[in-house]
Amino acid sequence: MKPINIQEKFSKFSKQWHPHQIAVVDDMQVILAKIQGEFVWHKHEDEDELFFVQKGTLEMHFRDTIEILKEGEIIVVPKGVEHCPKSQGDEEVHVLLFEKLSTKHTGEIKHEKTQTSYPKI
């Protein structure tokens, strides 16, 4: 039971679209990711996903709308909702996510950006 310095954890990696686990709370994991550009359209059939923007501006694309998240804002993507996170321009965005341990990175979609395990930092 020690404090976790989120900025320090972000400084430990540079790879984009590759989440890193910083904590586990019951059956949920807290992960950090750096993103730039567009991700993969995907959904999680059985899990909600919470995104917290630590740095930058995140565009969360849905099939019928786009939500813009600024630093300090969160969005919850409900289970079964197709979504595609994206940064604006060349900006690198830092996000903290809460999701179940069972959540697959890109749902059932297989893509070159898909990660099957998250390093613990």
Short mmCIF file of C-alpha atoms in Angstrom, two decimals:
data_model
loop_
_atom_site.label_atom_id
_atom_site.label_comp_id
_atom_site.label_asym_id
_atom_site.label_seq_id
_atom_site.Cartn_x
_atom_site.Cartn_y
_atom_site.Cartn_z
CA MET A 1 0.00 0.00 0.00
CA LYS A 2 2.13 2.79 -1.36
CA PRO A 3 1.16 5.88 -3.34
CA ILE A 4 1.49 5.60 -7.12
CA ASN A 5 2.89 8.63 -8.90
CA ILE A 6 1.13 8.62 -12.27
CA GLN A 7 3.55 11.09 -13.92
CA GLU A 8 6.50 8.95 -12.85
CA LYS A 9 4.81 5.86 -14.31
CA PHE A 10 4.19 7.65 -17.64
CA SER A 11 7.93 8.48 -17.77
CA LYS A 12 8.80 4.76 -17.69
CA PHE A 13 7.57 4.00 -21.21
CA SER A 14 7.33 5.66 -24.60
CA LYS A 15 5.62 3.07 -26.81
CA GLN A 16 2.25 4.28 -28.06
CA TRP A 17 -0.93 2.17 -28.08
CA HIS A 18 0.70 -0.23 -25.62
CA PRO A 19 -1.05 -0.12 -22.22
CA HIS A 20 0.87 -0.62 -18.98
CA GLN A 21 -0.81 -1.84 -15.81
CA ILE A 22 -0.16 0.18 -12.65
CA ALA A 23 -2.70 -1.33 -10.24
CA VAL A 24 -5.42 -3.93 -9.75
CA VAL A 25 -8.62 -3.20 -7.81
CA ASP A 26 -10.71 -6.34 -7.29
CA ASP A 27 -11.36 -7.56 -10.86
CA MET A 28 -10.50 -4.19 -12.42
CA GLN A 29 -7.16 -2.95 -13.68
CA VAL A 30 -5.79 0.56 -13.84
CA ILE A 31 -3.72 1.06 -16.94
CA LEU A 32 -1.81 3.89 -18.58
CA ALA A 33 -1.40 4.41 -22.30
CA LYS A 34 0.16 6.95 -24.61
CA ILE A 35 -1.69 7.42 -27.87
CA GLN A 36 -1.09 9.32 -31.06
CA GLY A 37 -3.10 9.11 -34.25
CA GLU A 38 -6.06 6.78 -34.71
CA PHE A 39 -6.63 3.44 -33.00
CA VAL A 40 -8.81 0.54 -34.16
CA TRP A 41 -12.61 0.48 -34.35
CA HIS A 42 -13.63 -2.11 -31.76
CA LYS A 43 -16.02 -2.92 -28.92
CA HIS A 44 -16.04 -4.92 -25.73
CA GLU A 45 -19.15 -7.10 -25.55
CA ASP A 46 -19.14 -7.65 -21.78
CA GLU A 47 -17.10 -4.81 -20.27
CA ASP A 48 -17.45 -1.06 -19.78
CA GLU A 49 -14.29 1.00 -20.18
CA LEU A 50 -13.41 4.30 -18.47
CA PHE A 51 -10.96 6.73 -20.07
CA PHE A 52 -9.41 9.59 -18.06
CA VAL A 53 -7.38 12.12 -20.06
CA GLN A 54 -4.25 12.97 -18.12
CA LYS A 55 -2.58 15.01 -20.87
CA GLY A 56 -3.73 16.30 -24.25
CA THR A 57 -7.05 16.10 -26.07
CA LEU A 58 -8.75 12.81 -26.91
CA GLU A 59 -11.35 12.35 -29.61
CA MET A 60 -13.58 9.38 -28.83
CA HIS A 61 -15.24 8.39 -32.08
CA PHE A 62 -18.52 6.54 -32.04
CA ARG A 63 -20.43 5.52 -35.17
CA ASP A 64 -22.90 8.40 -34.76
CA THR A 65 -20.90 11.07 -32.91
CA ILE A 66 -17.49 12.27 -31.71
CA GLU A 67 -16.87 13.31 -28.11
CA ILE A 68 -13.91 15.60 -27.37
CA LEU A 69 -12.21 15.08 -24.00
CA LYS A 70 -9.82 17.63 -22.53
CA GLU A 71 -7.27 17.12 -19.75
CA GLY A 72 -8.98 16.13 -16.50
CA GLU A 73 -12.11 14.72 -18.19
CA ILE A 74 -13.41 11.16 -18.31
CA ILE A 75 -15.73 9.18 -20.53
CA VAL A 76 -17.26 5.76 -19.93
CA VAL A 77 -17.75 3.63 -23.02
CA PRO A 78 -20.56 1.16 -22.24
CA LYS A 79 -20.17 -2.50 -23.09
CA GLY A 80 -21.12 -3.35 -26.66
CA VAL A 81 -20.57 0.19 -28.00
CA GLU A 82 -18.20 0.40 -30.96
CA HIS A 83 -15.57 3.11 -30.49
CA CYS A 84 -12.25 4.39 -31.83
CA PRO A 85 -9.97 6.62 -29.73
CA LYS A 86 -7.94 9.20 -31.64
CA SER A 87 -5.58 12.07 -30.86
CA GLN A 88 -5.81 15.45 -32.53
CA GLY A 89 -3.11 15.95 -35.15
CA ASP A 90 0.35 14.90 -33.99
CA GLU A 91 -0.40 15.42 -30.30
CA GLU A 92 0.51 12.60 -27.93
CA VAL A 93 -2.30 11.96 -25.45
CA HIS A 94 -1.82 10.31 -22.05
CA VAL A 95 -4.80 8.33 -20.77
CA LEU A 96 -5.55 6.37 -17.63
CA LEU A 97 -8.08 3.57 -18.09
CA PHE A 98 -10.17 1.47 -15.72
CA GLU A 99 -11.35 -1.82 -17.13
CA LYS A 100 -11.97 -5.41 -16.10
CA LEU A 101 -8.99 -7.74 -16.14
CA SER A 102 -10.84 -9.80 -18.76
CA THR A 103 -11.08 -6.89 -21.22
CA LYS A 104 -9.30 -7.62 -24.50
CA HIS A 105 -7.35 -4.68 -25.89
CA THR A 106 -9.23 -4.51 -29.21
CA GLY A 107 -12.19 -6.71 -28.31
CA GLU A 108 -12.57 -9.49 -30.88
CA ILE A 109 -10.69 -7.50 -33.56
CA LYS A 110 -7.18 -8.70 -34.42
CA HIS A 111 -4.93 -5.84 -35.57
CA GLU A 112 -1.23 -4.98 -35.63
CA LYS A 113 -1.87 -2.63 -32.68
CA THR A 114 -3.55 -5.38 -30.59
CA GLN A 115 -1.74 -6.18 -27.35
CA THR A 116 -2.41 -9.45 -25.53
CA SER A 117 -0.59 -8.61 -22.29
CA TYR A 118 0.18 -5.41 -20.44
CA PRO A 119 3.53 -4.90 -18.69
CA LYS A 120 3.24 -4.08 -14.99
CA ILE A 121 5.13 -0.93 -14.02
#
